[in-house]
XYZ file of C-alpha atoms in Angstrom:
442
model
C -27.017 1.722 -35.550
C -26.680 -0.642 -32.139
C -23.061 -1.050 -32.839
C -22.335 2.693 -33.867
C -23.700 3.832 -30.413
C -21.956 0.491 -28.534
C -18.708 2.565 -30.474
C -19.468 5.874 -29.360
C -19.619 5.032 -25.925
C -16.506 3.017 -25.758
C -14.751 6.644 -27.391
C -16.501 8.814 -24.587
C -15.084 6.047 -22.340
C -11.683 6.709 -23.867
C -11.704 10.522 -24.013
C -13.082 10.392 -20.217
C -10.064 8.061 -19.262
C -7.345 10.725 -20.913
C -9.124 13.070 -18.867
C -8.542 11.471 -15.801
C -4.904 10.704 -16.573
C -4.797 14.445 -17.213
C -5.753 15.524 -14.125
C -4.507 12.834 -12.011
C -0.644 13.676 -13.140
C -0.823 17.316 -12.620
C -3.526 18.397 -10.416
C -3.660 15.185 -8.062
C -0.158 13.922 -8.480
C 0.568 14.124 -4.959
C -3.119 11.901 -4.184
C -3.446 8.077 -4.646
C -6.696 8.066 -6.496
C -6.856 6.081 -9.280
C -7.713 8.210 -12.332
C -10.437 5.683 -14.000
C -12.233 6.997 -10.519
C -11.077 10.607 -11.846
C -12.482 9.583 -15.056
C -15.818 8.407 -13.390
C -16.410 11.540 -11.553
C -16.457 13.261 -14.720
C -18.477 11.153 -16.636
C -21.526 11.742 -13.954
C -20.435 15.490 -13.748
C -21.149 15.420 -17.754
C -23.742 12.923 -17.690
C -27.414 13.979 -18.633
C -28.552 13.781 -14.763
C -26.133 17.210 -14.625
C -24.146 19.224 -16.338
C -24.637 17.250 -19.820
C -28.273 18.159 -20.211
C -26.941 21.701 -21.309
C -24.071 19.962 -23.394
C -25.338 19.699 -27.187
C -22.606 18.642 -29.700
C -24.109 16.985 -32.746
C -23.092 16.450 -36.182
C -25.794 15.631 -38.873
C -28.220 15.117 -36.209
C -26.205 12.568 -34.363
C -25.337 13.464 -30.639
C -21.552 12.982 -30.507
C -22.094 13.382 -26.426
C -23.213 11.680 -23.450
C -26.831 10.896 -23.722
C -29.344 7.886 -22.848
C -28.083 5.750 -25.350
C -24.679 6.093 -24.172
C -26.085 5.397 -20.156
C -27.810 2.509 -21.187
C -25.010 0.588 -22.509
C -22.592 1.984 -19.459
C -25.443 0.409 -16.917
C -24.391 -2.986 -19.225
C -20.790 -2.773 -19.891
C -19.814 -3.521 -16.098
C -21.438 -6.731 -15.652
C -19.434 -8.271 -18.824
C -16.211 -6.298 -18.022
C -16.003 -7.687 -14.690
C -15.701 -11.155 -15.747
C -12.855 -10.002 -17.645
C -11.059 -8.553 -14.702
C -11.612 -11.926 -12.048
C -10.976 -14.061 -14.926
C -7.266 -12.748 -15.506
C -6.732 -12.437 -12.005
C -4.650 -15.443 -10.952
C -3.693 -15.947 -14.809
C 0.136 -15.906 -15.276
C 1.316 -16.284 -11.812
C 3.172 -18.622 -9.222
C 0.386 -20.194 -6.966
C 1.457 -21.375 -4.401
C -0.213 -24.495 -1.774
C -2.561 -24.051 0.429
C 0.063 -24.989 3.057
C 2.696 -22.547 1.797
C -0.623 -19.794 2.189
C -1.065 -20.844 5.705
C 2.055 -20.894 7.151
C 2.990 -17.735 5.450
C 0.554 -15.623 6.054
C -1.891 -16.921 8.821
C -2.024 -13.687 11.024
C -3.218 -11.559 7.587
C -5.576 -14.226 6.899
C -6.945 -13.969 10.551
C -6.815 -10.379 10.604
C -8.062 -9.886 6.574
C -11.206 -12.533 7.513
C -12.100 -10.833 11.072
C -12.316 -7.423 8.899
C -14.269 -8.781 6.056
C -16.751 -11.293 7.896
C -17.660 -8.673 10.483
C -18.182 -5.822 8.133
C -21.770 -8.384 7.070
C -22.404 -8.714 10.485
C -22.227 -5.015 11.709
C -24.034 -4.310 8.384
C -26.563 -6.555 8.783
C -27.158 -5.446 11.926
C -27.464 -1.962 11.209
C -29.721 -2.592 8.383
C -31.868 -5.071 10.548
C -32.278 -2.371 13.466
C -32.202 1.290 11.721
C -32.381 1.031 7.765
C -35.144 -1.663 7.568
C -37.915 -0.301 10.582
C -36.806 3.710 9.577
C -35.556 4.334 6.091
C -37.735 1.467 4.187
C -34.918 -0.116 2.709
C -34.206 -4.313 1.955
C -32.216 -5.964 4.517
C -30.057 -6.897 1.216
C -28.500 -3.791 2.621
C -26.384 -5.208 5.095
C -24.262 -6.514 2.660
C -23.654 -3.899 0.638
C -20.467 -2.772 3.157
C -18.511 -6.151 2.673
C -19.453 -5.899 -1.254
C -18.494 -2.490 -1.685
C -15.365 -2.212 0.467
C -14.072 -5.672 -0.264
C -15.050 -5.866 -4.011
C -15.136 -2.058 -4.498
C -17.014 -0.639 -7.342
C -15.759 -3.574 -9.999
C -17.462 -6.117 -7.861
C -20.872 -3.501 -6.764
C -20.708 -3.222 -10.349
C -20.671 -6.576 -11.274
C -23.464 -7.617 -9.536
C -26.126 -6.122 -11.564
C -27.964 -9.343 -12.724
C -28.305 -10.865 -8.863
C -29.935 -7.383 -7.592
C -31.711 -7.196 -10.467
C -33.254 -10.890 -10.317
C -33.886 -9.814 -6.771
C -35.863 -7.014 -7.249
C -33.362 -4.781 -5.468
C -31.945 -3.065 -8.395
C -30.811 0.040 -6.664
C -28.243 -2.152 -4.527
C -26.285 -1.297 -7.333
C -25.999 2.369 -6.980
C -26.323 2.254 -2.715
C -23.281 -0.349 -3.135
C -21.282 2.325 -5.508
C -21.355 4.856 -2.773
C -20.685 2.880 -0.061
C -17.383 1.782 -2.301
C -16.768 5.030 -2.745
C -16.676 5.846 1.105
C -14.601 2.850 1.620
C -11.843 3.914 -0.912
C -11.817 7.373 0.408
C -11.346 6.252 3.898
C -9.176 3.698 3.200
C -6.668 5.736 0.850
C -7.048 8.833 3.549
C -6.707 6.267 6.773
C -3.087 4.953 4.768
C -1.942 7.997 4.182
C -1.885 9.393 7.653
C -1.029 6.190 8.786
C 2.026 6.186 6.891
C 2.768 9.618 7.933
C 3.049 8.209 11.423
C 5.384 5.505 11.226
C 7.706 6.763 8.730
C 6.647 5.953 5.454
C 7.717 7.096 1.793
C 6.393 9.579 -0.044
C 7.434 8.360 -3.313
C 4.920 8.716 -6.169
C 2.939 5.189 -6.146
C 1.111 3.819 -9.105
C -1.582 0.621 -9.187
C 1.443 -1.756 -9.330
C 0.963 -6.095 -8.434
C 2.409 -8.348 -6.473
C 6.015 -10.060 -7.352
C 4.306 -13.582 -7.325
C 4.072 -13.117 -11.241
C 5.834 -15.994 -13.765
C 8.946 -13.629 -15.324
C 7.338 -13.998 -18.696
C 6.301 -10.807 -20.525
C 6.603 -12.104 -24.484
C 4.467 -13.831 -25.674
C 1.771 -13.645 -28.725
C -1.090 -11.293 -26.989
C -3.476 -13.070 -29.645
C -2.673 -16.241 -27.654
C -3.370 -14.077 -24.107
C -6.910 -13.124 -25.390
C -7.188 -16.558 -26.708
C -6.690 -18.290 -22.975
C -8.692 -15.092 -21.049
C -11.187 -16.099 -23.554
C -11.420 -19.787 -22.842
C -10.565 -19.660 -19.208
C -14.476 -17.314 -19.365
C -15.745 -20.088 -21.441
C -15.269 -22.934 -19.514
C -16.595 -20.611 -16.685
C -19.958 -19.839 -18.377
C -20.094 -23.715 -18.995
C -19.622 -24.371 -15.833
C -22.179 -22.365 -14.109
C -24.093 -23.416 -16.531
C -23.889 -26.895 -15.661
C -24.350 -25.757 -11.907
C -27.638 -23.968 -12.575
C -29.286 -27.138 -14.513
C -28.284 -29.224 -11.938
C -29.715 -27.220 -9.041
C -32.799 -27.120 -11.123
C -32.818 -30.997 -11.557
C -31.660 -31.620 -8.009
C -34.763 -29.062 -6.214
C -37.545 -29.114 -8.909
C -39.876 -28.393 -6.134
C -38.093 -26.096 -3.475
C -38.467 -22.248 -3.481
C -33.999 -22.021 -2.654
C -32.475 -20.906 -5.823
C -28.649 -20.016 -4.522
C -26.948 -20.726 -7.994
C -29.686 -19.076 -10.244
C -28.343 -15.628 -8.882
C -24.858 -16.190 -8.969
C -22.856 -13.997 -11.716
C -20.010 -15.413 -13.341
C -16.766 -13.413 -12.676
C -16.328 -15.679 -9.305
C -16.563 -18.912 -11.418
C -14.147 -17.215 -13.822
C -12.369 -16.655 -10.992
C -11.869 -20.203 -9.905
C -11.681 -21.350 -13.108
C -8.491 -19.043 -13.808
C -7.099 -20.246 -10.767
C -7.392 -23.502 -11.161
C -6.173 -23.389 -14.914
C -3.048 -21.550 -13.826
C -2.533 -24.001 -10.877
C -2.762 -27.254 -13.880
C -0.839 -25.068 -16.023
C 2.259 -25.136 -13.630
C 1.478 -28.695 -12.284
C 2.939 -29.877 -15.952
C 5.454 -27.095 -16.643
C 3.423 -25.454 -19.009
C 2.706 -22.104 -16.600
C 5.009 -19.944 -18.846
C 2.595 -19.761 -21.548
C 0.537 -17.463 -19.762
C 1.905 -13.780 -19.602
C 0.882 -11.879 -16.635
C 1.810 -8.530 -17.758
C -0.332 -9.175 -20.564
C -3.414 -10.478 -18.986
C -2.830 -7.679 -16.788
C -2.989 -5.107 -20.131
C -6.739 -6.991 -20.974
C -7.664 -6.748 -17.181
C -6.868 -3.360 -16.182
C -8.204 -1.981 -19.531
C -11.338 -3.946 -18.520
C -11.097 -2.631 -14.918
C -10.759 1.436 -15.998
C -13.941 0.992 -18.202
C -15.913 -0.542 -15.939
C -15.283 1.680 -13.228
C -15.853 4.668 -15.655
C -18.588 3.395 -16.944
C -20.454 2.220 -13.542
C -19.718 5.489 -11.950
C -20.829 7.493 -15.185
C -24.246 5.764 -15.092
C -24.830 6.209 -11.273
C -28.670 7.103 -10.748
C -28.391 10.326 -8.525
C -32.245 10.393 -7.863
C -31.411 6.602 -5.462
C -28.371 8.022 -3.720
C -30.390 11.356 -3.285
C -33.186 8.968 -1.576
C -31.077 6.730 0.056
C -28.652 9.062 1.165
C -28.955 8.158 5.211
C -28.699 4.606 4.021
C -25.534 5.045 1.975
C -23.904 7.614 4.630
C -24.602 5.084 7.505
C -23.544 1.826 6.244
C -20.214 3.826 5.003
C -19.537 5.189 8.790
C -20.497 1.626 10.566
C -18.103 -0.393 7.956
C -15.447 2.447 8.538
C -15.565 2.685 11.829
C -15.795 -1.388 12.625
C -12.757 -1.747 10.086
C -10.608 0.886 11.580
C -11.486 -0.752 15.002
C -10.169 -3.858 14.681
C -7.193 -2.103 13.301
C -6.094 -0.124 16.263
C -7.523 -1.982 18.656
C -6.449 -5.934 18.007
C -3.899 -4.961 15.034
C -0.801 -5.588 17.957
C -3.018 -8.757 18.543
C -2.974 -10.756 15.193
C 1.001 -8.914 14.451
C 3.345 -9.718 16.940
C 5.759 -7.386 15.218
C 5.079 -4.576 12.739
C 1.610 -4.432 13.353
C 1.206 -0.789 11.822
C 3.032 -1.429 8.704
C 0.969 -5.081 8.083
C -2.442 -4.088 9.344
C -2.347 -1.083 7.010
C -2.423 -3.014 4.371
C -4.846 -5.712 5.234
C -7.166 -2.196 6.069
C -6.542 -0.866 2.553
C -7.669 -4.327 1.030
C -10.632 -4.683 3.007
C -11.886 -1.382 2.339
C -10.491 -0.092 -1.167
C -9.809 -3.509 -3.191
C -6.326 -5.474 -3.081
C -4.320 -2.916 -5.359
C -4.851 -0.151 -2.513
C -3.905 -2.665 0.134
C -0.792 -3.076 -1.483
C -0.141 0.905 -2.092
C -1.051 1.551 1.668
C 1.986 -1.388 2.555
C 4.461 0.559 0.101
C 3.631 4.181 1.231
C 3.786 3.250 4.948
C 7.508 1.741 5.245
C 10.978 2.062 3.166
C 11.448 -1.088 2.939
C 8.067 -3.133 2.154
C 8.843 -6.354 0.852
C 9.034 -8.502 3.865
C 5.347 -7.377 4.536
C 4.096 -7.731 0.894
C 5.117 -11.385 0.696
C 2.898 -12.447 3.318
C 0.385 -10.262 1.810
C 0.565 -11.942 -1.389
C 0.669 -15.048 0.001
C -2.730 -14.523 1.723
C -4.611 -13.816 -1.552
C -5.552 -17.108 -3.251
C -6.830 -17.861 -0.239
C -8.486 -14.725 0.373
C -10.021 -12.898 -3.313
C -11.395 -16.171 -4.169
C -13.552 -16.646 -0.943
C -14.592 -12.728 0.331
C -12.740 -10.734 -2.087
C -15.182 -10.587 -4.547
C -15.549 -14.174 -4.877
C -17.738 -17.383 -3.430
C -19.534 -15.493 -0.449
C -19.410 -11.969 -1.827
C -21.853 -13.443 -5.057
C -23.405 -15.813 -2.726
C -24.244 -13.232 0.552
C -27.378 -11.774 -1.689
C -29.016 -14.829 -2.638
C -28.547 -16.482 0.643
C -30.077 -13.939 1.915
C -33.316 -14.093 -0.072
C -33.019 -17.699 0.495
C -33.004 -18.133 4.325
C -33.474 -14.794 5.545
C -31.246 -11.910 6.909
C -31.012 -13.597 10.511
C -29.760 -16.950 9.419
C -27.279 -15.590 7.206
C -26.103 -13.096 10.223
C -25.987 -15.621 12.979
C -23.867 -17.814 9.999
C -21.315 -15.138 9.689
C -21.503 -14.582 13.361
C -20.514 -18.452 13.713
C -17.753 -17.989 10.904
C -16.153 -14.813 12.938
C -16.013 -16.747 16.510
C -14.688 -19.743 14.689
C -11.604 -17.445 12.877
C -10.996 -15.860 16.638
C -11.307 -19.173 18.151
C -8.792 -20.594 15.399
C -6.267 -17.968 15.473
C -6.314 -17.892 19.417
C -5.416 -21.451 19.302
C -2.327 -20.748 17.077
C -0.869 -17.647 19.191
C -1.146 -20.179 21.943
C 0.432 -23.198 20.230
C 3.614 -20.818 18.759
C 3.964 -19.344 22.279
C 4.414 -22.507 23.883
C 6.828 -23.925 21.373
């Protein structure tokens, strides 16, 4: 009967998704929202919480709808998808050294870190003064604008287990609607941003990089079979991480690597499979355009599913919470924009801060539709863009310090782990300052 309902969900998930395609390419053409988000709006519109409770469609006594069966499995699907998605994520492509990531794209690593760092500051901050003393809500918090605007709702999502270990499991829904503020912003920001200097207005779809390996071919059993192993040597690997932290502090109250989910070890694994992969020629036997079929299937049902299962009594009592930590990481991130944008760009700064804003406030893919809407001719700014990214999504996009900012923070406390970002931030500025000084001289 377990696997009948696991079924039925996956269906609604399905018949939610055609939905949103629906809607997206006839009402919403014109709009760069993604339509699993579509899809996720409907699936809380029809959950039980609203209009579903007067929905009954059964057959033989079965409920072919959306009821608390179907919720519970939604609340469990994302943290398995997820690892799916970051797993796949570097599979398939050219990576290139960490040298060829510097020297390429130092200003949007400057200018993507200064974003993403100070977004836990500012929301530390403003969970340490307001949310904390007035609104009764866990310094965890602070974080939640770096997680949800850096990782978006896949990462939020994926989470569930470290909140939940932490007794703070209604991070996950405050961190889905401070996502959804960020994507909003971010989408609406790019859009009149592009309107300004010139951009197309050509229909845009979720679309990657052009760092990919040109192979599109090959058996998708043998795809599945590498996604697969690249999560298995993952799980071992954490594994082996967790034991040994165990081993290593028997008596100590730190547990960093007991909270830690898995899709950022997948992560790094995947990377550093693909990297050995092309070390010894053997890099064409992954398929990025196939991975990219498993991921982004992965990606729409999570995001349906997480959004479908939102619990609307938290956001209804943590409203002031959700709205304020979505204005503070919107207006910090648009900030740094317009104000030191001409600072880390010495030419284009528009155009190439765009996109680092659409990253580090509605994921990587909307980073890379704000840099195609806002010029003609976007490829000279995407390469850099691309280049930044193993250097970038494995650290603070929804990797090693995005799983690791909660369980620091239950760790050493919320001051330590501020003043620590504080002394990352000055260091980046500090860094990049010496660089603009270095090139101007030579």
């Amino acid at each position: 009967m377990e696997l009948a309902v696991f079924f039925k969900s996956l269906l609604l998930l399905a018949f939610l998704l055609m939905l949103g395609n629906a809607i997206k390419h006839t009402l919403l053409k014109r709009f760069i929202i993604p339509s699993s988000l579509i899809a996720g709006a409907l699936a809380l519109l029809l959950s039980p919480q609203l209009l579903g409770q007067f929905i009954n469609i059964t057959l033989k006594e079965q409920s072919l709808w959306i009821d608390d069966t179907v919720i519970d499995i939604w609340k469990k699907l994302p943290g398995y998808l997820i690892v799916v998605v970051f797993a796949g994520l570097f599979l398939g492509k050219k990576i290139p050294t960490i040298k060829q990531s510097v020297n390429k794209s130092l200003p949007n690593l400057s200018f993507g870190y200064t974003i993403a760092i100070g977004q836990y500051i500012v929301g530390m901050i403003a969970a340490l003064l307001i949310l904390v003393p007035l609104f009764d809500t866990k310094a965890f918090a602070g974080a939640l604008i770096a997680i949800g605007f850096q990782g978006g709702h896949v990462t939020v999502a994926g989470l569930q287990s470290t909140f939940e270990g932490l007794d703070f499991a209604k991070g996950i829904d405050l961190g889905l609607g401070i996502a959804t503020i960020g994507l909003i912003s971010a989408i609406t920001l790019g859009t009149i941003m592009s309107n300004k200097v010139g951009g197309s207005n050509q229909e845009l779809e979720m679309t990657d990089d052009d760092n990919n390996l040109e192979v599109k071919d090959r058996p998708f059993g043998l795809q599945f079979a590498i996604l697969g192993s690249v999560i298995m040597l993952a799980w071992l690997a954490l594994s082996g991480l967790k034991v040994a932290e165990e081993q290593l502090f028997p008596e100590t109250s730190i547990s960093i690597f007991k909270y830690m989910p898995l899709f950022p070890v997948a992560m790094l694994t995947g990377l550093l499979v693909q990297v050995i992969l092309n070390k010894t020629g053997a890099g064409n036997l992954i398929s990025n355009y196939q991975i990219n079929l498993l991921s982004n299937l992965s990606l729409d049902l999570l995001i349906v599913a997480a959004l479908g299962a939102l619990n609307l009594s938290v956001l209804a009592e943590y409203w002031q919470s959700i709205v304020l930590l979505g204005v503070v990481g919107v207006v910090y991130s648009t900030a740094i924009y317009f104000i030191f944008g001409s600072w880390f760009f010495n030419k284009d700064w528009k155009v190439r801060g765009i996109g680092e804003v659409g990253q580090s406030m509605g994921t990587t893919a909307v980073g890379l539709l704000m840099l195609k809407q806002a010029t003609t001719s976007p490829d000279k700014h995407i390469r850099p863009f691309s280049y930044k990214q193993p250097l970038y999504e494995p650290i603070v996009g929804g990797g090693i310090v995005t799983a690791l900012a909660i369980p620091t923070i239950a760790n050493f406390g919320p001051w330590v782990f501020t003043a620590i970002m504080t002394t990352i931030l000055i260091s980046i500025i500090s860094g990049f300052t010496f660089y603009k000084k270095r090139y101007q001289n030579e």
